Coordinates of N, CA and C in Angstrom, one line a residue:
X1 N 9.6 76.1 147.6 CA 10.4 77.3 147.1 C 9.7 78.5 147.6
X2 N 10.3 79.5 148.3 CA 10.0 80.8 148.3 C 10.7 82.0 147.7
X3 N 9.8 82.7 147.0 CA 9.7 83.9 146.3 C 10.8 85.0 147.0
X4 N 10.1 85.0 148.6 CA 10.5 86.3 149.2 C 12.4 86.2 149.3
X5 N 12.8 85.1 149.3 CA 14.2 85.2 150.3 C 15.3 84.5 149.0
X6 N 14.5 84.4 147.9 CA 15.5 83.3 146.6 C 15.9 84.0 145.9
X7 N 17.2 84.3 145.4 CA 17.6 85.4 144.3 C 17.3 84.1 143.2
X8 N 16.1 84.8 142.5 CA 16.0 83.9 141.5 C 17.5 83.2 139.9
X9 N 18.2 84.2 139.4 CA 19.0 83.6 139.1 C 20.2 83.8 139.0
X10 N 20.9 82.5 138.4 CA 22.4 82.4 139.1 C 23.0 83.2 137.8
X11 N 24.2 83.4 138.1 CA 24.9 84.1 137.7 C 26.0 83.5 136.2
X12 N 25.5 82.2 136.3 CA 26.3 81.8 135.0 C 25.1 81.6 133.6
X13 N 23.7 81.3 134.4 CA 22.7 81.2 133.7 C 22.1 83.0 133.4
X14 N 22.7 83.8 133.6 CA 21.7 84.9 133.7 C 21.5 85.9 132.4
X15 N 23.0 85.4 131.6 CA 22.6 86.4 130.5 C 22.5 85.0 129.1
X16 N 21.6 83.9 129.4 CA 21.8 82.5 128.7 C 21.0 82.7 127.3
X17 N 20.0 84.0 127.7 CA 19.1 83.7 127.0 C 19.2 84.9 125.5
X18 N 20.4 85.8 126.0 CA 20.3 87.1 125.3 C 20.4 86.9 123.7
X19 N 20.2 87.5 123.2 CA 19.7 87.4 121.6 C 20.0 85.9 120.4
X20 N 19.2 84.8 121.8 CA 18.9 83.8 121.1 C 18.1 83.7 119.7
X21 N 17.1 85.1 119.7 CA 16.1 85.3 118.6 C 16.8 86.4 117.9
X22 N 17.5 86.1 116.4 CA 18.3 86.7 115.7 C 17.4 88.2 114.9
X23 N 16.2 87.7 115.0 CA 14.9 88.7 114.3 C 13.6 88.9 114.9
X24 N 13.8 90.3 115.8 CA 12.5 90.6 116.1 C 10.9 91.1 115.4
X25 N 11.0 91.0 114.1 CA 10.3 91.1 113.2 C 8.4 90.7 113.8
X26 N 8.2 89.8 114.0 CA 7.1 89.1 114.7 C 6.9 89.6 116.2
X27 N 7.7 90.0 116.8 CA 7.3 91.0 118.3 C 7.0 92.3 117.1
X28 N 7.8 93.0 116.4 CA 7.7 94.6 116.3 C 6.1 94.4 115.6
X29 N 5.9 93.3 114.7 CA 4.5 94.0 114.0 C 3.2 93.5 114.6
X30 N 3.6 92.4 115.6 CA 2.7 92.2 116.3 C 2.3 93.5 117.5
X31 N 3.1 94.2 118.1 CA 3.5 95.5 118.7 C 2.8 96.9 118.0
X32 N 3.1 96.6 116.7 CA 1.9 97.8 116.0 C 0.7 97.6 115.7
X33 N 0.6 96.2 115.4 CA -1.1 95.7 115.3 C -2.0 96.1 117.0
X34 N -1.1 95.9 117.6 CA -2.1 95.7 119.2 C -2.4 97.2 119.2
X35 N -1.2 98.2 119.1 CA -1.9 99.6 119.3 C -2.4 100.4 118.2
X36 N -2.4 99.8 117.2 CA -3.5 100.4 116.0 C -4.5 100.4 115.9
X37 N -5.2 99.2 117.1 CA -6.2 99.4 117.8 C -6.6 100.2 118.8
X38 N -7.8 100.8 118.8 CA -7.8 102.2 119.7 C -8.2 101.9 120.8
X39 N -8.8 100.5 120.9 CA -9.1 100.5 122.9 C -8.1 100.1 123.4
X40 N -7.1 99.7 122.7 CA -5.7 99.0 123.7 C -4.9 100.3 123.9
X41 N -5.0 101.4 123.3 CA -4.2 102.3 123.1 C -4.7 103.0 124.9
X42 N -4.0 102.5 125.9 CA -4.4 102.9 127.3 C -2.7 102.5 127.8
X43 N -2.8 103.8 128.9 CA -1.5 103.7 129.9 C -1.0 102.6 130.6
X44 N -2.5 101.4 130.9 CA -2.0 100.4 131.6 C -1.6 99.7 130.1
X45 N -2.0 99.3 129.3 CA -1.8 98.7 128.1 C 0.2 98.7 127.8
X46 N -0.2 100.2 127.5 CA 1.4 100.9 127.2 C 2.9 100.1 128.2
X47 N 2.4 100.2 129.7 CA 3.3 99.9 130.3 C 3.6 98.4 130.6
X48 N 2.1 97.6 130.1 CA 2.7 96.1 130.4 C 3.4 95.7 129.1
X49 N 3.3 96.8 128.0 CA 4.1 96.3 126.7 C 5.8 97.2 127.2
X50 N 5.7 98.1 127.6 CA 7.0 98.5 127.9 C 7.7 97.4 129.2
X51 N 7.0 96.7 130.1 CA 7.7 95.5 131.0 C 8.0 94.3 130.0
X52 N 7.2 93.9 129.3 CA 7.5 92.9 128.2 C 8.5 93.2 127.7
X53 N 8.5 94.4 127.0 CA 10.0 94.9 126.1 C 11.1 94.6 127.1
X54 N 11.4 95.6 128.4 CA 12.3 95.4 129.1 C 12.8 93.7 129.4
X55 N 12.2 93.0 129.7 CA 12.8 91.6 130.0 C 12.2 90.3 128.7
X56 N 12.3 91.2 127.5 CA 12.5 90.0 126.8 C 13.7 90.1 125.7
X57 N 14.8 89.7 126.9 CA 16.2 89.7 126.5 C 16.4 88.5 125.5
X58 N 15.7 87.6 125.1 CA 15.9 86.8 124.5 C 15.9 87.1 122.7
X59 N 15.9 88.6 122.4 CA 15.8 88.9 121.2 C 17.0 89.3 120.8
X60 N 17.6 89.3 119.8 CA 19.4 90.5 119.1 C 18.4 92.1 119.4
X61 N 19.4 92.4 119.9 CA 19.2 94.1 119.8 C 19.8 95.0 118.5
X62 N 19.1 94.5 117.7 CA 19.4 95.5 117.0 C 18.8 96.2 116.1
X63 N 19.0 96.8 114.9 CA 18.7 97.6 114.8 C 16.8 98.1 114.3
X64 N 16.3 97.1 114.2 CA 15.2 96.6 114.0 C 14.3 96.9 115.4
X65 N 14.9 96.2 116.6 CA 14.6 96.8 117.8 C 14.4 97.9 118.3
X66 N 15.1 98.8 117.9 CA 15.3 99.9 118.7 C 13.7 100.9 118.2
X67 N 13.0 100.3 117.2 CA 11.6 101.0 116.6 C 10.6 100.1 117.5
X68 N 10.9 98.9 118.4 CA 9.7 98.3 119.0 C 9.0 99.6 120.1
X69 N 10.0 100.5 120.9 CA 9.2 101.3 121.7 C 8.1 102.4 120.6
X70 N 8.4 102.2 119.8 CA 7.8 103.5 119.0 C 6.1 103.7 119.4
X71 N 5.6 102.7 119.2 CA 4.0 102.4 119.7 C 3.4 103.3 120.9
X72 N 4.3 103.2 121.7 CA 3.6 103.1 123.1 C 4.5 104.8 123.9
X73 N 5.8 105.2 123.4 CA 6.2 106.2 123.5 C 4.9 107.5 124.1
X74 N 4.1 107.8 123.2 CA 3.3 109.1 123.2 C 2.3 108.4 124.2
X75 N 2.0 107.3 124.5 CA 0.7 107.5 125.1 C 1.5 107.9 126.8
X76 N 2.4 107.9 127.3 CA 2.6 108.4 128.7 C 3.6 109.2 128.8
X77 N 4.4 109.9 127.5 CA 5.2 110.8 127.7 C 5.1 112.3 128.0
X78 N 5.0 112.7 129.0 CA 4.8 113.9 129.7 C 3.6 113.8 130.7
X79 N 3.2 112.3 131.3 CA 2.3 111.8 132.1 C 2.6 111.7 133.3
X80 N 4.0 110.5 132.7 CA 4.5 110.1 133.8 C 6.4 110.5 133.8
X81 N 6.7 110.5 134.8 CA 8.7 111.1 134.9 C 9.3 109.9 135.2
X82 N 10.4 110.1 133.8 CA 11.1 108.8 134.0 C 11.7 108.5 135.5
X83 N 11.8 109.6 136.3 CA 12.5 109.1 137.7 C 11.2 108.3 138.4
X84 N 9.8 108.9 138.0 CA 9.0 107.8 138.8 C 8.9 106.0 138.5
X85 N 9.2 106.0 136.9 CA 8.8 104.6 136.3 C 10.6 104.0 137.0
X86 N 11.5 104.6 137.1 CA 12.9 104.5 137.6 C 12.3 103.9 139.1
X87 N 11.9 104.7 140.1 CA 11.7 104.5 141.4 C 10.3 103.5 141.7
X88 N 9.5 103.6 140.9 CA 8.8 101.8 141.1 C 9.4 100.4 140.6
X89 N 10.1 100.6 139.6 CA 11.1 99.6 138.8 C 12.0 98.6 140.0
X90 N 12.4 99.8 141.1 CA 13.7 99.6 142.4 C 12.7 99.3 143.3
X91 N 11.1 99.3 143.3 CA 10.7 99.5 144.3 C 10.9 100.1 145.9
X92 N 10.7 101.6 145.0 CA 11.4 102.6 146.5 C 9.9 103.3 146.5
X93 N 9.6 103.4 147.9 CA 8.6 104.6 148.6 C 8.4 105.4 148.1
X94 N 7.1 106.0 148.1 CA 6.3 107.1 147.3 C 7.5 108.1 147.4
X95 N 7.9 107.9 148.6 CA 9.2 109.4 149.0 C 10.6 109.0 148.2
X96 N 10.7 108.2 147.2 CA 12.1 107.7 146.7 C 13.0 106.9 147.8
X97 N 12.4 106.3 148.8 CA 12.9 106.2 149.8 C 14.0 104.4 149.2
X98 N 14.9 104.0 149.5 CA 15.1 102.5 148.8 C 15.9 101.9 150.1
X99 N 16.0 100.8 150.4 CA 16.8 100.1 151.1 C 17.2 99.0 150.2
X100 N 18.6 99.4 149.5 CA 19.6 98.7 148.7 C 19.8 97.1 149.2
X101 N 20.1 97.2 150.6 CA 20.8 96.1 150.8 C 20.0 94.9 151.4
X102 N 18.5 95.5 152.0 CA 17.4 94.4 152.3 C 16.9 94.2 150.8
X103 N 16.4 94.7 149.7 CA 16.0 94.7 148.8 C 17.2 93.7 147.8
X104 N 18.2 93.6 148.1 CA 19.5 92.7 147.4 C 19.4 91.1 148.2
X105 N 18.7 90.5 149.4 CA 17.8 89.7 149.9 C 17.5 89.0 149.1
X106 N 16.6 89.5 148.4 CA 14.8 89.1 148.0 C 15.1 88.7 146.4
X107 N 14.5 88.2 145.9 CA 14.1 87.8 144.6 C 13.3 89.3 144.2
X108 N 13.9 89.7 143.3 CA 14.0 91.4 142.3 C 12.4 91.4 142.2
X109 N 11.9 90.2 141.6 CA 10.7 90.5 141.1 C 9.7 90.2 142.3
X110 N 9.7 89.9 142.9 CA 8.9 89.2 144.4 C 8.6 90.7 144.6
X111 N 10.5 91.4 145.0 CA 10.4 92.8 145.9 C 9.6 93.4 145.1
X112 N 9.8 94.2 143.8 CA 8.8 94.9 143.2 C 7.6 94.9 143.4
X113 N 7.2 93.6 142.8 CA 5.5 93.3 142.8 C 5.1 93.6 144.4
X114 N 5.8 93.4 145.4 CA 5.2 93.6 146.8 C 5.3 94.7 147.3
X115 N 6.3 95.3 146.6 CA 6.8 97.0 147.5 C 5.8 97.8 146.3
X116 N 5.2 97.3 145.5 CA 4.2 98.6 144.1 C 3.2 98.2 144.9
X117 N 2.9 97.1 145.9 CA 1.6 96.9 146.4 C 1.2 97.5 147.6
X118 N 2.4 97.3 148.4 CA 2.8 97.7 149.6 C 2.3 99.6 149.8
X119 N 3.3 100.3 148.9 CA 3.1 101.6 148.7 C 2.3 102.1 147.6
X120 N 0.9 101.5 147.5 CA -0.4 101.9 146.5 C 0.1 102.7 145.4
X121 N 1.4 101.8 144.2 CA 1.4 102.3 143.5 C 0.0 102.5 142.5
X122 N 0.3 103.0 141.2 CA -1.0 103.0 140.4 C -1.4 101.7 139.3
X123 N -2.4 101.3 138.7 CA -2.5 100.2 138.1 C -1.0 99.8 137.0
X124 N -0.9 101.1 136.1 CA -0.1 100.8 135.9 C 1.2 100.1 136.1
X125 N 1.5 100.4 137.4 CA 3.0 99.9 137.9 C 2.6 98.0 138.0
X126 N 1.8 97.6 138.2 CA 0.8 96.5 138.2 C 1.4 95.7 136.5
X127 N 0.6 96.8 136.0 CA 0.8 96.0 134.6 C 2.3 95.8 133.9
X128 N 2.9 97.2 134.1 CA 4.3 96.8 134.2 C 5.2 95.6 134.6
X129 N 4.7 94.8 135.6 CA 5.4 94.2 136.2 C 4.7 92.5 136.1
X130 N 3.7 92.9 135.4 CA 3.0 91.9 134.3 C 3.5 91.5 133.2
X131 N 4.1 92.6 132.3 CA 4.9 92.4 131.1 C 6.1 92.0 131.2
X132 N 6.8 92.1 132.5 CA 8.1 92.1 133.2 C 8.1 90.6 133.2
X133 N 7.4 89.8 133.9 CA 7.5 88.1 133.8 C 7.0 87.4 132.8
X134 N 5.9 88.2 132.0 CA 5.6 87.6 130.5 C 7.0 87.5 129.8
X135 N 7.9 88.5 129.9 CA 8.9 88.5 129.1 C 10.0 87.9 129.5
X136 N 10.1 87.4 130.7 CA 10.9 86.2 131.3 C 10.1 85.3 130.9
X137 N 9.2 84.7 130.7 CA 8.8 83.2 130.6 C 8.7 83.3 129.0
X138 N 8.1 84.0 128.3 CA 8.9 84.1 126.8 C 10.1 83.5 126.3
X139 N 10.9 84.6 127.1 CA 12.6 83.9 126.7 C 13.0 82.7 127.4
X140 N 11.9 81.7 128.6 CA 12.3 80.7 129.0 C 13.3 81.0 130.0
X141 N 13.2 82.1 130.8 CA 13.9 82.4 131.7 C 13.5 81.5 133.4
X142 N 12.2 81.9 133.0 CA 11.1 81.1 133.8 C 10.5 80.4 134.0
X143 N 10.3 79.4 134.8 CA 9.1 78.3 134.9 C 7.7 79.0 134.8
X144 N 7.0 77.7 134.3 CA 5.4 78.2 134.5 C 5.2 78.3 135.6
X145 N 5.8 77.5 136.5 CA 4.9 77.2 137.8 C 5.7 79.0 138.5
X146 N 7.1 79.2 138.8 CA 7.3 80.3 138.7 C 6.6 81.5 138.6
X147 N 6.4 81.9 137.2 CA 5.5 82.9 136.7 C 4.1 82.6 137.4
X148 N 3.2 81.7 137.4 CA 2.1 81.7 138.3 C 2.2 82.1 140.1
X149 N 3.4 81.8 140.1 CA 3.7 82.3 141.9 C 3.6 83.9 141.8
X150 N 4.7 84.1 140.8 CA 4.5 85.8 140.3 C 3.4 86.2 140.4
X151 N 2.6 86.0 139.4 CA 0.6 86.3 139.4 C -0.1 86.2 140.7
X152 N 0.6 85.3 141.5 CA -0.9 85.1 142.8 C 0.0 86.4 143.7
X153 N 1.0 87.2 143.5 CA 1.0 88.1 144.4 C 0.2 89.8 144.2
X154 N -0.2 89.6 142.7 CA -1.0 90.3 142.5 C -2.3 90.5 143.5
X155 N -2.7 91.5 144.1 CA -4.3 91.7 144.9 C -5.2 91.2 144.1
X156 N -6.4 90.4 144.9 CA -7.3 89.7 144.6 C -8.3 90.9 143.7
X157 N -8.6 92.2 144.1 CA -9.3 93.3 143.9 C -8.9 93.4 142.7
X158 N -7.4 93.8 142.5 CA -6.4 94.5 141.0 C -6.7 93.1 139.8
X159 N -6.8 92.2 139.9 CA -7.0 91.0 139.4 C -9.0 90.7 138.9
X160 N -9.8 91.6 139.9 CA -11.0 90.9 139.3 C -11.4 92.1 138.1
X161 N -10.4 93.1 138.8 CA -11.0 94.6 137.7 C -10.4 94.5 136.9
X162 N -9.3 93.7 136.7 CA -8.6 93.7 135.1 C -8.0 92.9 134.4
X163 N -9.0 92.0 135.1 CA -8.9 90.3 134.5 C -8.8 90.2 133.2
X164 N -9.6 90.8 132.3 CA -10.0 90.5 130.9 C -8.7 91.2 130.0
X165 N -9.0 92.2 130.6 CA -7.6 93.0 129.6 C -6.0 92.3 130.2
X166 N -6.0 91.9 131.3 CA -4.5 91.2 131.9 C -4.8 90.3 130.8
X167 N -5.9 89.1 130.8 CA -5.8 87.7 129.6 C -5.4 88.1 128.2
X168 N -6.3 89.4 127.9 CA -5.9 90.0 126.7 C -5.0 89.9 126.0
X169 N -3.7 91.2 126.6 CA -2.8 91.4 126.6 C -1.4 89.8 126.9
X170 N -1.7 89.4 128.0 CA -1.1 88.4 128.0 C -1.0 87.0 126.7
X171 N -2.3 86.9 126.3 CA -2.6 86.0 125.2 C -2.0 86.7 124.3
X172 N -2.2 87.7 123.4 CA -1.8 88.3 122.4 C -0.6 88.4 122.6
X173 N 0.3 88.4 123.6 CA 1.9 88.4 123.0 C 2.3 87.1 123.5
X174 N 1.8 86.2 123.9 CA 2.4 84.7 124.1 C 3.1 84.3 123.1
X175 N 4.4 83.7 123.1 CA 5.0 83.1 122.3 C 5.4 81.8 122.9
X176 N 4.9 81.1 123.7 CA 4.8 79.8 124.1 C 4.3 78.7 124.0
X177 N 2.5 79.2 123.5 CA 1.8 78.3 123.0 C 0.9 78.3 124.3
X178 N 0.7 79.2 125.1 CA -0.1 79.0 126.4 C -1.5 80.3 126.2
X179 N -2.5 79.8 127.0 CA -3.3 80.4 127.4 C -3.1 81.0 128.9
X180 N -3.4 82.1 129.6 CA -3.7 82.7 130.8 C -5.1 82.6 130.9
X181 N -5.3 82.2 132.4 CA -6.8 82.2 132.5 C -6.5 82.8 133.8
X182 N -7.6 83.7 134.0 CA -7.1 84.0 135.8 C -8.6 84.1 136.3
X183 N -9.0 82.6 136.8 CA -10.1 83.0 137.4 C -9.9 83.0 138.8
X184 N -10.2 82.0 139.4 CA -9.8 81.4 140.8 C -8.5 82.1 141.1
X185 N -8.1 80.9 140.2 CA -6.1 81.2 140.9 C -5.8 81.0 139.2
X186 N -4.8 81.6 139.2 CA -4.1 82.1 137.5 C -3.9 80.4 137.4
X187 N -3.8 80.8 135.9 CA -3.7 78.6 135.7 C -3.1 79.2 134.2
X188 N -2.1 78.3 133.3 CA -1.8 78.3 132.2 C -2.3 77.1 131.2
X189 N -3.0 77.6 129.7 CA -3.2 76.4 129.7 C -2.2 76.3 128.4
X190 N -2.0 74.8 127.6 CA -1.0 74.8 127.1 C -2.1 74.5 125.5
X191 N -1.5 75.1 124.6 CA -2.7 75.1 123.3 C -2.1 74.9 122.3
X192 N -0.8 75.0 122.2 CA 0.0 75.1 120.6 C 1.4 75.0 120.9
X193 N 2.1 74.9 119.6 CA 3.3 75.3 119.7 C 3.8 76.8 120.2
X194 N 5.4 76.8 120.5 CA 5.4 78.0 120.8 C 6.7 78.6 119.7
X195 N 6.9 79.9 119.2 CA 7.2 80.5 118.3 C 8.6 80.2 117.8
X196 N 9.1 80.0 118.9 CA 10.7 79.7 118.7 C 11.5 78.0 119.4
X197 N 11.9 77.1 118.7 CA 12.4 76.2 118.7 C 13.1 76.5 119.7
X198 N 14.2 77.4 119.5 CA 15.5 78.3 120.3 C 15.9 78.2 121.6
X199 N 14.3 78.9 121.7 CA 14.0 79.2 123.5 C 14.1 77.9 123.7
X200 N 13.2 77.1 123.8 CA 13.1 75.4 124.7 C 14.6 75.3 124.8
X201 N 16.2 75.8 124.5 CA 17.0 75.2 124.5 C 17.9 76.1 125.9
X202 N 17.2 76.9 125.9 CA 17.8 77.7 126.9 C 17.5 77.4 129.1
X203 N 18.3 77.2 129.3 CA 17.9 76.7 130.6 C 17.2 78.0 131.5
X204 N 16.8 77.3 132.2 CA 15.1 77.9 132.6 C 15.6 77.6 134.4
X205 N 15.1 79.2 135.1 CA 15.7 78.9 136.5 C 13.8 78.7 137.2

């Protein structure tokens, strides 16, 4: 399987997973516990919980949801411009530059992670896009082995300086029943049940 050239998913499986989980109650207070703590309360922190939020479609949106951003809102509001977190999202050039239709190619998440590498975005955009496949493999959108492919395109460098807080963060919102270890090469390990019966029912690309 390759990453670079696979639109990862099809089109009848793509919205399979959406508000499988009728009550996000256990994401939102799990969500205020992590930043009620004062050393998590950091920009990279903020934005791998804001990529987690974005792709973990497997929750009802409603009304309960709409208070999960509340946490993380102030720590980068007036930091960073929504057109920047917009233009690393598409993975376009420091200069907003995008090529639509080679980037329509690639597997969405492949392109990202390699065009935020490519053009030295900041750690943040990194952790972003950390939260981004935690919350696909949450809602069982994704394979493990998948999500691990995701991880080894991370730089070896961005990975030794923020090993601990990536396991952190990743452990603390697991709902799978897995550990992250990223020493060598990222490895999952498998330790418990995982939160939702639900999920396992949803097919997984």
């Amino acid at each position: 399987m390759t990453l670079s050239v696979e639109p990862i998913f099809k089109d009848s499986l793509f919205n399979s997973n959406n508000g499988v989980v009728q009550d996000c109650v256990i994401f939102k207070k799990s969500s205020e516990l992590f930043f009620e703590i004062p050393k998590n309360r950091t920009l990279e922190n903020s934005f791998f919980h804001f990529g987690l939020i974005f792709d973990s479609s497997h929750y009802l949106k409603n009304d309960n949801w709409e208070g999960i951003f509340k946490p993380i809102k102030a720590l980068y509001r007036g930091i960073i411009s929504p057109e920047e977190i917009v233009s690393i999202q598409l993975g376009k050039t420091s200069n907003n530059e995008y090529d639509e239709a080679e980037a329509d190619k690639h597997d969405p998440y492949y392109w990202r992670i390699t065009k935020a590498i490519e053009y030295k975005r900041p750690d943040w955009a990194l952790y972003m896009f950390a939260g981004n496949v935690q919350g696909l493999f949450n809602g069982n959108r994704i394979s493990e082995d998948r999500l691990l492919q995701y991880l080894r395109l991370f730089p070896e460098e961005f990975i030794s300086i923020h090993k601990e807080r990536l396991q952190y963060a990743f452990n603390y919102f697991d709902e799978r029943g897995y550990l992250l270890a990223l020493d060598k090469a990222p490895k999952l390990i498998k330790i418990g049940k995982g939160l939702y019966d639900e999920i396992l029912a949803v097919g997984v690309n």
